[in-house]
Amino acid sequence: MPQPKHQLIALCASAALAASTTGFANSELIEMQGDPSSWVMPNGDYASTRFSALDQIDTSNVKDLQVAWTFSTGVLRGHEGGPLVIGDVMYIHTPFPNKVFALDLNNDGKILWKYEPRQDTSVIPVMCCDTVNRGVAYGNGKIFLYQADTTLVALDAKTGEKLWSAVNGDPSKGGTGTSAPMVVKDKVYVGISGGEFGVRGYLTAYDTDSGKQVWRAYSMGPDADTLLDPENTTHLGKPVGKDSGTATWEGDQWKIGGGTTWGWYSYDPDLNLVYYGSGNPSTWNPAQRPGDNRWSMTIFARDADTGVAKWIYQMTPHDEWDYDGVNEMILVDAPFPPKDEPEASSVAAVTTAETGFKMRSLLPGRKDAEEAAAPEPAPAAEPANVRKLLVHMDRNGFAYTLDRVTGELLLAEKYDPAVNWATHVDMETGRPQVVSEYSTDQNGEDVNTTGVCPAALGTKDQQPAAYSPRTGLFYVPTNHVCMDYEPFQVSYTAGQPYVGATLTMYPAPGGDHLGNFIAWDAGKGEIVWSNPEPFSVWSGALATAGDVVFYGTLEGYLKAVDAKSGEELYRFKTPSGIIGNVNTYTHKGKQYVAVLSGLGGWAGIGMAAGLTDPTAGLGAVGAYSSLSDYTQLGGQLTVFTLPES
Amino acid sequence: MRSARLSPLKAAGLVALASLTGAVSATESKGYLSFQFSPETPYYVEDGKVDFGTYNGFRRYHSECHVCHGPAGMGSSYAPALMKSMQVLDFDQFVEVVVRGRKGLNQQVMPSFASNMNVLPHMNDIYAYLKARSDGVVGVARPDKFPKVRKDAQASAN
């Protein structure tokens, strides 16, 4: 059966082969990401699809899933990210103190080696929202760990021996490390956290062999810092002009301007572009930083070798709500605009699904979905309008579809109906049309702006979505939370919080739940199905060729749902809340599903205490019971498989 | 006392304050105008409304402290619930921890806020807010507030 993922990989691989300068690691990782027995990078592949071609576990048998083995990390804090699997070895990481374990899959997860760095505990309180870490990266026979104190370490993947380390930031000024690195060819990329401490964000490339810095690109500042080319870097097709990274700032505010880079990174080998987003401008008080605050809240497409940006797009100019733009960029090749729905047989439906975006309307109900799931997809002729797309579910509540070659904005639609701070995105200017009532800037300092949706944690935060080329749908873990936001004057002190706003968060109006797990059609800009969840869904999703989609919940459930209908097929309660990302792999020919549990993170703040109705009177317990009624802290890996038949 | 929700501690404090200044009638009629912070009477609350300092404490707390200590002092998965801590911490101890920081169990680290100009000048207000939370006189939601009392207004009230 031809797997769509392989189609994409084949395309990428041939492009890589054509370029004679392409290094060994590049083709190695491209080859490895195409092998579904491994899970070689945090989001599965360079395109960040979190899709696996494995189909042993499917919609008919997932109900029989069992726990194969478990492993305690010995760390209590929030466990974001997920395991890597390379050959017979699984690599897992922990929040601070950032342990790394290499586990032997041939021996029920026996520890092959363990690495635990020595870090000053003074970094702990500088991390805004728990001491999370989103995982390690593999490349060139090395495991790369990005520590909380911003030390990037290269470990020998076989022995755990430390080969080199490089310091990427200054925790005494609020810079910390939480993101997972990415390896491309002979470089490893890392970002920086600390937007709540006035850190000016940057992405840095290090040489994988020596640890020497190759380039660093800031989110704001003069062109020499931002690596923007005034004439050739474009924003919605137009050159950005000279020093665009300082031109929309007042005075020197850009020097503490935020725009940190703590999310995920994607890569297109064909275009040789690295994609990522920048976070909120500092401070949270918009009155203290008039202007568009470029290039915070921006999608960057940078040359992987030089760091020079080809195109950029600022989603939320002059942020007033803390809608960081760091969420993952999912790279898909699919028809755009989607063609009219063919009223055809189920076979035709699946055929079009091979290349994306069309499955939904042919499969209106669960019954139909079951019927259509039966036939094997036939190889499809490439529709003429297939484009190289970038799909990004932003914190601001809009899902964006762009042309990832040119940066052209193709679609921007709300992916939660509760989103109210803007009516729509103007497709000409790319600017959101802000609703005055919800503008914390227009309402001014010392005024409490109420009922803004989404809340500062966004319709979706860092928890990565998944894409199935079989259904053409994106599977998105979301928050369904609104807020009151009152900005006020703050002063900057290096290494101290630099926030300048109070927040109160509560469930979206009329709802009795704080999250949804949705299927999103990025061609049409529509929600296809939506499963309400009592708490925010803070776990990265996994889509498989078995047409099963997996995700975790804050109460600790691992859930499996039907990719077409969203119908729940399986759930298992792990020992702690899940904010980690699900992966899958095979060992000795058998498919496994793995996830880290361990409550914490941003989700461990509001949710752990239990959100309450802001209008509730004194002493009201609120309509929502506390998450602590369901789960407690504790890092644990749980690995699932089907029973022996 | 008219304030229906006055805590016993607070009521005692007000009486103390009133007897100290000898302005009993002013305190009774324009409570929030004559209110002044002290460790013993950190907040003023009447019909669910708090003095501006306590309100400012709510704001400063939710700017500087809540990312670790959770909304309304309710704690998080990695830092203690201050509405409970305030039951055992007195004002001097509170100031000590905020200024010097402290290390707790399970790698919990409270940093020093001695150089933070968004915290240090507002320490009385943050203390007042958390004490009000701890005493159960302010809820989870944003409290209603009396207007900010200017110096001249206070002088005329006195």
XYZ file of N, CA, C and O in Angstrom, chain A residues 355-513:
636
model
N -4.421 12.637 -1.267
C -3.704 13.896 -1.436
C -4.330 15.024 -0.641
O -3.978 16.173 -0.808
N -5.263 14.680 0.192
C -5.630 15.645 1.211
C -6.964 16.345 1.092
O -7.533 16.471 0.018
N -7.463 16.772 2.272
C -8.512 17.793 2.400
C -9.912 17.423 1.948
O -10.805 18.242 2.035
N -10.155 16.219 1.422
C -11.440 16.014 0.778
C -12.343 14.995 1.463
O -13.465 14.843 1.074
N -11.831 14.331 2.435
C -12.555 13.187 2.953
C -13.870 13.558 3.620
O -14.859 12.874 3.459
N -13.896 14.652 4.274
C -14.931 14.900 5.244
C -16.359 14.813 4.708
O -17.171 14.048 5.205
N -16.647 15.599 3.671
C -18.050 15.716 3.293
C -18.579 14.420 2.699
O -19.770 14.220 2.599
N -17.673 13.552 2.295
C -18.124 12.261 1.796
C -18.416 11.294 2.928
O -18.993 10.249 2.730
N -17.960 11.664 4.094
C -18.125 10.776 5.236
C -18.838 11.519 6.346
O -18.252 11.847 7.363
N -20.097 11.804 6.141
C -20.781 12.664 7.105
C -21.004 11.995 8.452
O -21.016 12.669 9.468
N -21.174 10.708 8.456
C -21.504 10.069 9.724
C -20.576 8.921 10.028
O -19.751 8.531 9.224
N -20.691 8.414 11.246
C -19.801 7.343 11.651
C -20.046 6.063 10.868
O -19.143 5.319 10.577
N -21.290 5.820 10.513
C -21.628 4.616 9.770
C -20.926 4.643 8.413
O -20.286 3.688 8.007
N -21.031 5.813 7.757
C -20.387 5.944 6.460
C -18.878 5.806 6.572
O -18.228 5.248 5.710
N -18.359 6.320 7.658
C -16.912 6.259 7.836
C -16.445 4.810 7.884
O -15.424 4.459 7.314
N -17.220 3.997 8.554
C -16.842 2.588 8.640
C -16.862 1.933 7.261
O -15.980 1.182 6.893
N -17.886 2.258 6.479
C -17.972 1.672 5.141
C -16.794 2.106 4.280
O -16.195 1.314 3.571
N -16.467 3.369 4.382
C -15.420 3.890 3.512
C -14.040 3.426 3.930
O -13.109 3.459 3.149
N -13.924 3.001 5.163
C -12.610 2.606 5.654
C -12.153 1.293 5.031
O -10.972 0.992 5.020
N -13.092 0.525 4.510
C -12.770 -0.825 4.054
C -11.825 -0.888 2.841
O -10.811 -1.567 2.903
N -12.114 -0.196 1.729
C -11.293 -0.436 0.539
C -9.874 0.108 0.692
O -9.654 1.113 1.350
N -8.937 -0.577 0.055
C -7.561 -0.100 0.030
C -7.489 1.126 -0.883
O -8.035 1.116 -1.981
N -6.792 2.169 -0.470
C -6.686 3.323 -1.352
C -5.879 2.986 -2.598
O -4.843 2.324 -2.501
N -6.350 3.442 -3.731
C -5.623 3.233 -4.970
C -4.682 4.410 -5.188
O -4.963 5.513 -4.737
N -3.545 4.180 -5.842
C -2.640 5.301 -6.115
C -3.368 6.374 -6.924
O -4.026 6.074 -7.913
N -3.254 7.608 -6.488
C -4.009 8.668 -7.139
C -3.113 9.455 -8.067
O -1.931 9.619 -7.829
N -3.706 9.925 -9.153
C -2.994 10.870 -10.001
C -2.891 12.186 -9.238
O -3.828 12.585 -8.561
N -1.752 12.845 -9.307
C -1.561 14.096 -8.597
C -2.499 15.162 -9.160
O -2.429 15.488 -10.336
N -3.371 15.709 -8.341
C -4.196 16.806 -8.842
C -3.293 17.994 -9.204
O -2.234 18.181 -8.627
N -3.757 18.751 -10.164
C -2.911 19.810 -10.714
C -2.622 20.907 -9.701
O -1.594 21.566 -9.777
N -3.526 21.117 -8.764
C -3.380 22.275 -7.890
C -2.730 21.945 -6.550
O -2.943 22.635 -5.575
N -1.945 20.869 -6.518
C -1.230 20.558 -5.281
C -0.201 21.645 -5.016
O 0.559 22.030 -5.901
N -0.232 22.163 -3.793
C 0.718 23.217 -3.433
C 1.479 22.808 -2.192
O 1.017 21.997 -1.388
N 2.637 23.409 -2.038
C 3.428 23.215 -0.824
C 2.874 24.154 0.232
O 3.028 25.368 0.144
N 2.201 23.570 1.208
C 1.491 24.370 2.198
C 2.197 24.329 3.555
O 2.938 23.387 3.862
N 1.939 25.357 4.328
C 2.316 25.385 5.737
C 1.025 25.639 6.504
O 0.305 26.606 6.213
N 0.718 24.769 7.448
C -0.500 24.932 8.249
C -0.077 25.165 9.698
O 0.777 24.454 10.237
N -0.666 26.183 10.298
C -0.243 26.612 11.642
C -1.471 26.986 12.456
O -2.226 27.887 12.079
N -1.681 26.275 13.541
C -2.787 26.577 14.460
C -2.247 27.521 15.536
O -1.546 27.083 16.439
N -2.549 28.801 15.427
C -1.914 29.777 16.301
C -2.623 29.889 17.638
O -3.809 29.585 17.766
N -1.857 30.390 18.625
C -2.448 30.648 19.934
C -3.601 31.632 19.830
O -4.550 31.577 20.608
N -3.535 32.556 18.855
C -4.551 33.606 18.758
C -5.918 33.083 18.307
O -6.863 33.863 18.173
N -6.026 31.790 18.050
C -7.320 31.192 17.727
C -7.598 31.084 16.241
O -8.628 30.551 15.837
N -6.671 31.593 15.409
C -6.817 31.440 13.964
C -5.885 30.332 13.479
O -4.743 30.223 13.937
N -6.399 29.520 12.549
C -5.572 28.524 11.878
C -5.196 29.116 10.525
O -6.059 29.571 9.777
N -3.907 29.121 10.246
C -3.402 29.741 9.031
C -2.944 28.675 8.047
O -2.292 27.704 8.430
N -3.284 28.855 6.771
C -2.708 28.059 5.701
C -1.953 29.013 4.788
O -2.529 29.986 4.290
N -0.644 28.752 4.627
C 0.182 29.602 3.771
C 0.872 28.762 2.703
O 1.024 27.544 2.863
N 1.275 29.418 1.631
C 2.174 28.793 0.672
C 3.567 28.861 1.277
O 4.083 29.955 1.519
N 4.183 27.701 1.538
C 5.450 27.747 2.277
C 6.638 28.079 1.385
O 7.757 28.244 1.873
N 6.428 28.161 0.082
C 7.502 28.609 -0.820
C 7.603 30.126 -0.781
O 8.677 30.697 -0.644
N 6.446 30.793 -0.867
C 6.430 32.250 -1.027
C 5.982 33.000 0.226
O 6.176 34.205 0.315
N 5.327 32.301 1.146
C 4.771 32.984 2.310
C 3.436 33.642 2.031
O 2.945 34.433 2.845
N 2.830 33.301 0.900
C 1.516 33.866 0.581
C 0.467 33.339 1.563
O 0.423 32.132 1.851
N -0.345 34.248 2.072
C -1.412 33.865 3.006
C -2.609 33.362 2.211
O -3.163 34.082 1.378
N -2.985 32.109 2.457
C -4.068 31.504 1.674
C -5.368 31.433 2.461
O -6.452 31.530 1.882
N -5.270 31.240 3.756
C -6.479 31.039 4.554
C -6.174 31.347 6.003
O -5.095 31.043 6.493
N -7.106 32.003 6.683
C -6.993 32.226 8.133
C -8.397 32.200 8.706
O -9.207 33.082 8.428
N -8.699 31.149 9.439
C -10.046 30.992 9.990
C -9.945 30.583 11.459
O -8.997 29.922 11.870
N -10.976 30.952 12.217
C -11.029 30.568 13.622
C -11.222 29.055 13.752
O -12.057 28.487 13.045
N -10.457 28.445 14.641
C -10.669 27.007 14.849
C -11.303 26.714 16.204
O -11.314 25.567 16.658
N -11.801 27.770 16.854
C -12.716 27.598 17.982
C -13.751 28.709 17.834
O -13.388 29.884 17.758
N -15.020 28.371 17.779
C -16.033 29.417 17.576
C -16.038 30.461 18.681
O -16.562 31.568 18.483
N -15.431 30.158 19.830
C -15.430 31.114 20.940
C -14.517 32.313 20.681
O -14.664 33.353 21.323
N -13.586 32.186 19.733
C -12.600 33.253 19.493
C -13.313 34.561 19.154
O -14.107 34.612 18.210
N -13.034 35.635 19.925
C -13.801 36.877 19.732
C -12.960 38.142 19.654
O -13.489 39.221 19.385
N -11.656 38.087 19.861
C -10.838 39.310 19.925
C -10.692 39.961 18.551
O -10.379 41.142 18.459
N -10.895 39.196 17.489
C -10.837 39.738 16.129
C -11.982 39.120 15.337
O -12.349 37.965 15.571
N -12.524 39.900 14.397
C -13.624 39.357 13.586
C -13.094 38.400 12.537
O -13.649 37.336 12.292
N -11.970 38.811 11.903
C -11.389 38.000 10.837
C -9.997 38.541 10.535
O -9.597 39.580 11.076
N -9.286 37.849 9.679
C -7.981 38.331 9.221
C -8.159 38.893 7.822
O -8.707 38.223 6.933
N -7.733 40.133 7.627
C -7.797 40.751 6.303
C -6.781 40.065 5.392
O -5.577 40.081 5.680
N -7.251 39.463 4.316
C -6.361 38.641 3.506
C -5.391 39.489 2.684
O -4.378 38.992 2.207
N -5.689 40.759 2.497
C -4.775 41.638 1.764
C -3.602 42.062 2.650
O -2.447 41.951 2.263
N -3.932 42.554 3.831
C -2.897 43.077 4.721
C -2.374 42.020 5.682
O -1.335 42.214 6.305
N -3.107 40.928 5.818
C -2.727 39.885 6.759
C -3.010 40.261 8.202
O -2.642 39.531 9.122
N -3.674 41.396 8.424
C -3.876 41.884 9.796
C -5.202 41.407 10.358
O -6.237 41.472 9.683
N -5.185 40.966 11.611
C -6.450 40.616 12.267
C -7.261 41.891 12.504
O -6.694 42.934 12.825
N -8.565 41.803 12.336
C -9.435 42.963 12.555
C -9.917 42.915 14.002
O -10.853 42.179 14.344
N -9.242 43.715 14.826
C -9.420 43.637 16.281
C -10.757 44.256 16.684
O -11.155 45.309 16.184
N -11.456 43.593 17.588
C -12.714 44.087 18.132
C -12.404 45.014 19.313
O -11.748 44.588 20.273
N -12.846 46.269 19.241
C -12.468 47.278 20.245
C -12.766 46.823 21.670
O -11.975 47.035 22.585
N -13.921 46.205 21.840
C -14.336 45.779 23.175
C -13.290 44.885 23.845
O -13.146 44.882 25.065
N -12.573 44.117 23.017
C -11.614 43.156 23.568
C -10.164 43.608 23.392
O -9.241 42.817 23.576
N -9.988 44.885 23.016
C -8.643 45.405 22.818
C -8.120 45.962 24.134
O -8.555 47.007 24.601
N -7.158 45.281 24.725
C -6.623 45.756 26.003
C -5.820 47.031 25.790
O -5.589 47.784 26.720
N -5.391 47.275 24.555
C -4.671 48.502 24.235
C -5.634 49.677 24.131
O -5.410 50.736 24.708
N -6.727 49.483 23.400
C -7.699 50.568 23.243
C -8.393 50.879 24.570
O -8.701 52.034 24.865
N -8.659 49.864 25.352
C -9.286 50.098 26.658
C -8.318 50.759 27.631
O -8.748 51.449 28.551
N -7.047 50.524 27.423
C -6.029 51.273 28.144
C -5.516 50.618 29.415
O -6.064 49.629 29.913
N -4.453 51.214 29.951
C -3.853 50.746 31.197
C -4.847 50.869 32.334
O -5.688 51.776 32.335
N -4.703 49.998 33.293
C -5.517 50.029 34.515
C -7.005 49.817 34.244
O -7.844 50.156 35.076
N -7.322 49.304 33.069
C -8.716 48.953 32.771
C -8.769 47.438 32.567
O -7.942 46.873 31.849
N -9.729 46.828 33.208
C -9.878 45.379 33.097
C -10.730 45.050 31.882
O -11.925 45.331 31.872
N -10.112 44.477 30.850
C -10.847 44.059 29.656
C -11.369 42.650 29.905
O -10.589 41.745 30.204
N -12.677 42.486 29.803
C -13.270 41.200 30.217
C -13.763 40.387 29.026
O -14.086 40.938 27.965
N -13.810 39.096 29.239
C -14.439 38.186 28.282
C -13.670 37.978 27.000
O -14.259 37.686 25.960
N -12.334 38.114 27.050
C -11.530 37.923 25.839
C -11.325 36.430 25.590
O -10.877 35.706 26.475
N -11.637 35.990 24.377
C -11.412 34.595 24.016
C -10.519 34.541 22.778
O -10.803 35.247 21.819
N -9.485 33.709 22.752
C -9.091 32.810 23.827
C -8.320 33.530 24.937
O -7.976 34.693 24.795
N -8.047 32.784 26.020
C -7.208 33.285 27.104
C -5.756 33.312 26.644
O -5.431 32.896 25.533
N -4.890 33.803 27.512
C -3.477 33.945 27.153
C -2.842 32.615 26.775
O -1.872 32.588 26.027
N -3.363 31.518 27.275
C -2.752 30.248 26.879
C -3.180 29.808 25.495
O -2.711 28.807 24.972
N -4.029 30.612 24.852
C -4.331 30.377 23.445
C -5.367 29.305 23.208
O -5.678 28.495 24.089
N -5.946 29.311 22.001
C -6.831 28.212 21.612
C -6.024 26.924 21.546
O -6.536 25.835 21.790
N -4.750 27.072 21.222
C -3.826 25.945 21.351
C -2.496 26.516 21.790
O -2.097 27.575 21.333
N -1.811 25.819 22.670
C -0.473 26.219 23.067
C 0.527 25.338 22.319
O 0.289 24.957 21.173
N 1.632 24.969 22.993
C 2.701 24.240 22.293
C 2.315 22.819 21.921
O 2.984 22.201 21.098
N 1.260 22.272 22.517
C 0.931 20.860 22.288
C 0.696 20.629 20.795
O -0.230 21.173 20.214
N 1.557 19.845 20.129
C 1.504 19.789 18.669
C 0.335 18.967 18.124
O -0.058 17.947 18.690
N -0.204 19.428 17.005
C -1.272 18.734 16.303
C -0.678 17.651 15.405
O 0.534 17.552 15.249
N -1.535 16.830 14.825
C -1.114 15.786 13.890
C -1.878 15.957 12.584
O -2.954 16.571 12.555
N -1.298 15.413 11.500
C -1.942 15.492 10.187
C -1.947 14.102 9.579
O -0.916 13.417 9.561
N -3.108 13.667 9.110
C -3.169 12.393 8.409
C -3.404 12.643 6.927
O -4.444 13.175 6.543
N -2.457 12.241 6.080
C -2.685 12.384 4.634
C -3.805 11.468 4.144
O -4.319 11.671 3.049
N -4.190 10.493 4.958
C -5.268 9.593 4.553
C -6.623 10.271 4.651
O -7.519 10.013 3.849
N -6.798 11.117 5.637
C -8.066 11.839 5.755
C -7.925 13.288 5.287
O -8.920 13.962 5.066
N -6.688 13.743 5.174
C -6.465 15.141 4.830
C -6.806 16.088 5.966
O -6.947 17.297 5.761
N -6.945 15.553 7.160
C -7.379 16.371 8.298
C -6.248 16.584 9.299
O -5.341 15.754 9.415
N -6.364 17.690 10.025
C -5.449 18.000 11.118
C -6.160 17.699 12.435
O -7.336 18.050 12.596
N -5.443 17.081 13.348
C -6.029 16.688 14.636
C -5.419 17.568 15.708
O -4.209 17.498 15.952
N -6.248 18.409 16.310
C -5.729 19.543 17.070
C -6.202 19.506 18.521
O -7.406 19.562 18.795
N -5.249 19.425 19.467
C -5.603 19.529 20.888
C -5.806 21.000 21.230
O -4.937 21.826 20.927
N -6.933 21.366 21.821
C -7.213 22.793 22.024
C -7.639 23.112 23.454
O -8.041 22.249 24.235
N -7.543 24.424 23.756
C -8.075 24.988 24.993
C -9.361 25.723 24.657
O -9.481 26.312 23.584
N -10.284 25.722 25.604
C -11.569 26.406 25.396
C -11.760 27.326 26.605
O -12.639 27.131 27.433
N -10.852 28.321 26.692
C -10.725 29.129 27.899
C -10.690 30.606 27.512
O -10.086 30.970 26.505
N -11.359 31.441 28.302
C -11.366 32.883 28.059
C -10.737 33.595 29.259
O -10.367 32.970 30.241
N -10.632 34.931 29.154
C -9.908 35.636 30.226
C -10.347 37.087 30.387
O -10.928 37.684 29.482
N -10.041 37.620 31.562
C -9.992 39.059 31.799
C -8.522 39.445 31.816
O -7.676 38.678 32.284
N -8.221 40.642 31.328
C -6.827 41.049 31.143
C -6.718 42.524 31.468
O -7.398 43.335 30.860
N -5.910 42.859 32.465
C -5.722 44.260 32.839
C -4.250 44.636 32.778
O -3.452 44.197 33.608
N -3.872 45.457 31.790
C -2.474 45.859 31.685
C -2.155 47.042 32.578
O -3.029 47.866 32.859
N -0.940 47.142 33.053
C -0.506 48.305 33.837
C 1.004 48.456 33.712
O 1.696 47.560 33.233
N 1.514 49.604 34.162
C 2.932 49.931 34.021
C 3.810 48.971 34.815
O 3.507 48.662 35.965
N 4.883 48.529 34.190
C 5.895 47.764 34.909
C 7.263 48.321 34.557
O 7.449 48.944 33.509
N 8.217 48.062 35.437
C 9.586 48.460 35.131
C 10.415 47.211 34.904
O 10.120 46.141 35.443
N 11.454 47.353 34.093
C 12.280 46.206 33.728
C 13.484 46.082 34.653
O 14.191 47.045 34.884
N 13.683 44.898 35.201
C 14.902 44.560 35.923
C 15.398 43.240 35.342
O 14.636 42.274 35.280
N 16.637 43.205 34.898
C 17.175 41.992 34.268
C 17.009 40.789 35.187
O 17.328 40.852 36.370
N 16.478 39.720 34.648
C 16.334 38.485 35.404
C 15.095 38.421 36.273
O 14.879 37.446 36.980
N 14.280 39.483 36.235
C 13.030 39.492 37.006
C 11.844 39.441 36.049
O 11.951 39.879 34.909
N 10.719 38.903 36.512
C 9.544 38.862 35.636
C 9.220 40.257 35.103
O 9.358 41.247 35.818
N 8.793 40.295 33.845
C 8.499 41.562 33.181
C 7.164 41.360 32.471
O 7.112 41.121 31.282
N 6.096 41.388 33.261
C 4.813 40.957 32.726
C 3.893 42.159 32.493
O 3.606 42.518 31.357
N 3.437 42.792 33.567
C 2.666 44.016 33.379
C 1.210 43.812 33.005
O 0.618 44.647 32.322
N 0.628 42.725 33.450
C -0.807 42.530 33.251
C -1.298 41.494 34.248
O -0.545 40.606 34.640
N -2.542 41.644 34.675
C -3.146 40.579 35.465
C -4.076 39.787 34.576
O -4.694 40.310 33.666
N -4.164 38.511 34.884
C -5.010 37.619 34.110
C -5.967 36.893 35.030
O -5.603 36.515 36.133
N -7.188 36.718 34.573
C -8.093 35.782 35.220
C -8.645 34.902 34.108
O -9.132 35.408 33.102
N -8.556 33.612 34.284
C -8.995 32.696 33.225
C -10.184 31.861 33.688
O -10.305 31.539 34.862
N -11.047 31.535 32.736
C -12.251 30.778 33.062
C -12.775 30.119 31.785
O -12.375 30.483 30.677
N -13.680 29.171 31.925
C -14.170 28.460 30.740
C -14.901 29.395 29.781
O -15.483 30.388 30.193
N -14.846 29.084 28.486
C -15.545 29.872 27.471
C -17.042 29.900 27.783
O -17.572 28.958 28.380
N -17.718 30.996 27.402
C -19.128 31.172 27.781
C -20.011 30.014 27.321
O -19.834 29.488 26.220
N -20.924 29.672 28.170
C -21.911 28.648 27.808
C -21.368 27.241 27.872
O -22.120 26.278 27.817
N -20.059 27.127 28.004
C -19.463 25.790 27.981
C -19.325 25.221 29.369
O -19.314 25.946 30.357
N -19.216 23.947 29.451
C -18.961 23.301 30.730
C -17.662 22.507 30.636
O -17.458 21.550 31.354
N -16.807 22.927 29.698
C -15.558 22.205 29.518
C -14.463 23.197 29.136
O -14.737 24.285 28.641
